[in-house]
Every structure is written in structure tokens, then in C-alpha cells.
């Protein structure tokens, strides 16, 4: 436990005053209409939205998760989430423009634009609760769990006290400020969080127990963790950490913030942008910061923690206040922060508070938008006034906060939730990619995939069958096979459902084709029919997707090269660092030229 000094308290209280002040300042304009409360009137510039996306994903559980991964599987273990860069760049260069053209209020409203009838209506309403409440509460509980562990280690306070203090401030701010308040404060939160993270990493690497960067990198316990790609002869590590994430996971999984084809709070920000170009620029900026820049301060602290707290026993001895059910490797990040000096300690604590508030406020606003637009207005009160919709949004914000805080008190670690969410959405991602470009996909495709993936995941996670199949030693299949099995089974079933059920009615398909103009061979049949019936153009010859895929590949090389270059510069591997830097520059030039070609096609 640490003792805060007056300077630390002053930094924290000043931050609270500024963020709450912004919330109250924008509360009047945010309460004018539901569009203002959830989308800020669709007037947001790319730079503000891009920073907001970065700040939103800068949550308190992320450094804990990264620390857990590094201590357990080394730096290479981060491929479990680095692989989602492919998903992010697919959103940037293909789907961001389509989302902005749809002009829907939420990504769930898309269902009744793309599909029709009772099935589409059910899908929209069910996923409003399934994602907006259940998945959203699970995600927020992981963030709150991290706050509980930070409060317990750094301040010595009980879990319920952390939940009460952090949750109360955040829910007040979120309920009064709406989306505009979230985005405006995210701008401040981003710089506070980055400053605190970088400052903490620099100081903690140089504390006497670690002895500086050179000693850290040469430490025998750390050297085995430094590889950014596993040993080629370690088959299980290659399959688990590299092959499955890059070959299967990125396109097949639904995961909050990294949905294939865009979705969730990322879609909310794209929908609030001034236009398609601002949506694209915002999402690209987010991916650069999220994957290439931000991970390294967390990774350095995680590596330093191996020197100071080599195992769970050393963590338990240093912090006996932590109960056994909360003990895990993710605690090491918070444990390291207790060694910070006055002033920097206040800044880092403020950055953690900022990270918590940014993520939770976004999840609350996004989740309540589902409840308001896709459930309450759609099913309960279609004639509700704008004032009533804002009121329901504020009430649902409070309810979501209470549910997530309650669940957080029952959980043990962030990695546990991350793995459950990954498997739970396995096999559904391909639908979110293809539904824009293949007319044959219908509402039953998505309904089937959602239920099959969920049920199969629960069976494998919670029943003896899963323990038997994936026992590793003596089981029918090795432990890394669980995820591909769910993906393969779910994909096979939803494809069968697609062909066994009727396609959407021509009126629905023609309406979607006319509004979005997706183009490509997957819509050629519908486009030809539309041309004869209502003048819808056959725009396959101007299809921007092939150039978009090329831009995605170049962007992937650019950002991964930047990620590796930063790592190799830190490691002192000058030749490799230089090579990665040159590769990043070359791919950046290629991306710029490709993007100019895309702009000519879509104009």
C-alpha cells in the first residue's frame, strides 16, 4: 500500500474537476435530442474521434491483461490481440465508408436495413440485450475488476469501496454528458493516460531493483520473454500465439472493439463523423496508436515486474491484503506502480482513473444507445419523444453501471474474461465481413451463428465434455484446438442455414443495394435486377474493395513494421530496428499511392 501526498491528491482532484466540468458544460446540448446524446449530431472531426477511440481502449484492465500475457507467454503472447489489426484495417479501408453511408443510429439498426421481416426484427431486439447488456456488462466488469485490483494494491481499499468511488463519479459524468461529453473528455484523458504510462515505464525500468534497461534485457528470467515471435521449433506456441490468431481468429471472432466489418463503439464513432473521409481517417489513426505505439510502455513494466516479483508467491507476500480469489499475474502491473515517487504517482493514478472513466463512459453510452434505439423505441414506445429517449438513456446508463460493478466483485482476472469472450464469438466474424458483399446472407444466417457459437462455447467451457476433449494430456484434441473447432462448426452450420432458408425479399435487397452501393460480384444479380426496375447502377466496374484489400495489406505491413521497429530500438537491435523502419517507410509510400487510387474510385 502507498501513501498519497498533497501533490498527488491535487493532481487527481484537478483532473476530476476538469472532466466533470466538461460533462456539466455539454449536458444541455447533449440533452436536446437522442441524436445529440448518442452521436453528437454527426458533426465530429476525425482527429477528435481517433483520439477518442484510442482513449476508449486505454482501459484499466488492458495493462493488467498485457502484464498477465507477458509474464505467462512472453512478449509474443500479445499476438492474441495484435492479430486483430487485420480486422481494424479492413474496417478502415472497406467498411468505414459503408457505415457512414448507411446513416443508421446504431450498428444494430443495420439489421433492418440489410434484412427484413420478423427475423430481422428479432435479431435487432435480441442483440440489443445480448450485446448492449450481457456482453457490455461483462466487458465493463473486467475494467472494473482491474480498478479493484489497483485500489487494493496501491491504496489498500476494499473492492466495494473502489467500485463505489470509481463507479459513482463515472456514471454521473456519463449520464449527464452523453456522447459529446465522452469524446471531449477523451481528448484530455488520452494525453493524461499516455503521459502517465510512459512516465511510469521510464521510472520503473530504472529503479534499483531492476537496474536500468540494459540490466533488464540481460536478466536471465526476462531474456526468455523478449521474443516478439515464438521459437520456430516450439510448435504449440507457434500454433497458439501466431498461426491461429493470424489465420483464423482475426476474421472469425466477434470481440468488442475489434468486430470484423466494424461495429460496437467503433461503429458509433464512425457514424458520428462529419463524413466518410473523417470516419476512415479516425479509424486509421486509432489502429496506428493502438497497435504500434501504445503497447510498449506496458510491456516494459511487465518485463520489469518479472525481476521484482518473479512469481505469484512474491506478489502475495508483498501484498497480503489481496485475497486468494483475486491473486493472479495481472496484479504485477499495479504492484509495480506502488514504487512510484510523489508527483509521478499522482499522475499515474490519474492516468488510471482517466483510462477507467474513458472506457466505462464509452461502454455505458454505447450500451444505452442499443437499449434506447434498438429495444425501447423499437419495441416498447415507438412514439417516444426525444426528451423521453434521453431520459431512458440516462436511466439505462445507471443500471448498466450497477450490473457491471456487481459482476466485477465476483471475478478473478482479466485474461479469464478475454478468453471466454474470444471463444464465445468464434465463427460469427465471417458473416459480419460478407453480409455487406454477398446478397445471399440473410437474418437466419446471423441468428444461427450467434446461437451455435454461444451454445457450443458454453458446452466446451462449462461442462465435463470440454475438459475431456481439451485436456491436453490424454484428451482427444490438444488444448489449442478448442477455438478452431468452434469456428469450423459455427461456420459450417450458418452456411447450411443460409442455403436452407429463403433469401431476403427483393425489395429489401434492392433498397440496400440502392442506398449503400456495395458493388462487386456478390451483388451483381441484385444490381442487374435493380437497373431494370428502378435504375440502380451496376457499379462492379468501380468496385473499390480490391484496392481496399491492397491498402489493408500495406497498412498491416506498415503498422507491424512500426511495432517491431519500436521494439527492436528498445532492445538495442540496431540492424533489425533500421530494417523495420525502412520497411515501414516503404509501405507508407505504397499505402499513400493506393489510397489516392481508392479516392478516385469512390468519388
Tab-separated table of N, CA and C in Angstrom, residues 5 119 129 148 179 181 200 219 231 254 285 312 315 345 355 411 439 468 495 510 514 559 567 570 586:
chain	number	residue	atom	x	y	z
A	5	UNK	N	0.546	11.892	-1.203
A	5	UNK	CA	0.920	13.197	-0.669
A	5	UNK	C	-0.022	14.269	-1.197
A	119	UNK	N	-37.628	-12.018	-38.694
A	119	UNK	CA	-36.289	-12.465	-38.287
A	119	UNK	C	-35.355	-11.283	-38.052
A	129	UNK	N	-30.108	-6.548	-26.367
A	129	UNK	CA	-29.942	-7.024	-24.985
A	129	UNK	C	-28.688	-7.878	-24.861
A	148	UNK	N	-10.463	-2.493	-9.179
A	148	UNK	CA	-10.492	-3.080	-7.837
A	148	UNK	C	-9.095	-3.524	-7.417
A	179	UNK	N	-22.681	11.452	-25.409
A	179	UNK	CA	-21.560	11.112	-26.280
A	179	UNK	C	-20.594	12.283	-26.459
A	181	UNK	N	-19.879	14.623	-24.331
A	181	UNK	CA	-19.051	14.701	-23.135
A	181	UNK	C	-17.984	13.627	-23.115
A	200	UNK	N	5.634	6.205	-16.076
A	200	UNK	CA	5.772	5.045	-15.188
A	200	UNK	C	6.767	4.042	-15.744
A	219	UNK	N	18.635	-9.789	-17.988
A	219	UNK	CA	18.237	-10.632	-16.862
A	219	UNK	C	17.814	-12.019	-17.365
A	231	UNK	N	9.799	-19.178	-30.844
A	231	UNK	CA	10.790	-20.046	-31.470
A	231	UNK	C	10.108	-20.921	-32.525
A	254	UNK	N	-16.036	-12.370	-33.096
A	254	UNK	CA	-16.620	-11.091	-32.693
A	254	UNK	C	-16.027	-10.768	-31.337
A	285	UNK	N	-6.044	6.300	-37.702
A	285	UNK	CA	-5.242	6.865	-36.612
A	285	UNK	C	-5.316	5.975	-35.370
A	312	UNK	N	3.899	-15.661	-8.271
A	312	UNK	CA	2.701	-15.261	-7.520
A	312	UNK	C	2.958	-15.231	-6.017
A	315	UNK	N	4.284	-11.913	-5.017
A	315	UNK	CA	3.217	-10.906	-5.018
A	315	UNK	C	2.355	-11.024	-3.768
A	345	UNK	N	3.464	9.527	-9.042
A	345	UNK	CA	2.432	8.631	-8.546
A	345	UNK	C	1.043	9.238	-8.771
A	355	UNK	N	-8.186	6.304	-17.705
A	355	UNK	CA	-8.414	5.123	-18.540
A	355	UNK	C	-9.725	4.444	-18.162
A	411	UNK	N	-15.427	-11.644	-9.962
A	411	UNK	CA	-14.442	-12.154	-10.915
A	411	UNK	C	-13.044	-12.238	-10.317
A	439	UNK	N	-25.266	-11.018	-51.328
A	439	UNK	CA	-26.702	-10.847	-51.168
A	439	UNK	C	-27.381	-12.045	-50.518
A	468	UNK	N	-12.774	-32.975	-21.144
A	468	UNK	CA	-12.328	-34.239	-21.732
A	468	UNK	C	-11.684	-34.028	-23.100
A	495	UNK	N	-23.545	-21.488	-42.733
A	495	UNK	CA	-23.576	-21.594	-44.196
A	495	UNK	C	-24.717	-22.516	-44.641
A	510	UNK	N	-32.895	-4.765	-52.878
A	510	UNK	CA	-32.778	-3.628	-53.788
A	510	UNK	C	-32.617	-2.320	-53.017
A	514	UNK	N	-29.359	0.003	-53.371
A	514	UNK	CA	-29.519	1.377	-53.840
A	514	UNK	C	-28.918	2.385	-52.874
A	559	UNK	N	2.066	-0.946	-40.029
A	559	UNK	CA	1.881	-0.886	-38.575
A	559	UNK	C	2.661	-1.979	-37.858
A	567	UNK	N	10.067	-1.952	-30.897
A	567	UNK	CA	10.602	-2.993	-30.018
A	567	UNK	C	12.087	-3.220	-30.201
A	570	UNK	N	14.150	-0.407	-28.748
A	570	UNK	CA	14.224	-0.554	-27.291
A	570	UNK	C	15.210	-1.656	-26.912
A	586	UNK	N	8.655	2.445	-46.651
A	586	UNK	CA	8.298	1.984	-47.996
A	586	UNK	C	6.808	1.642	-48.079
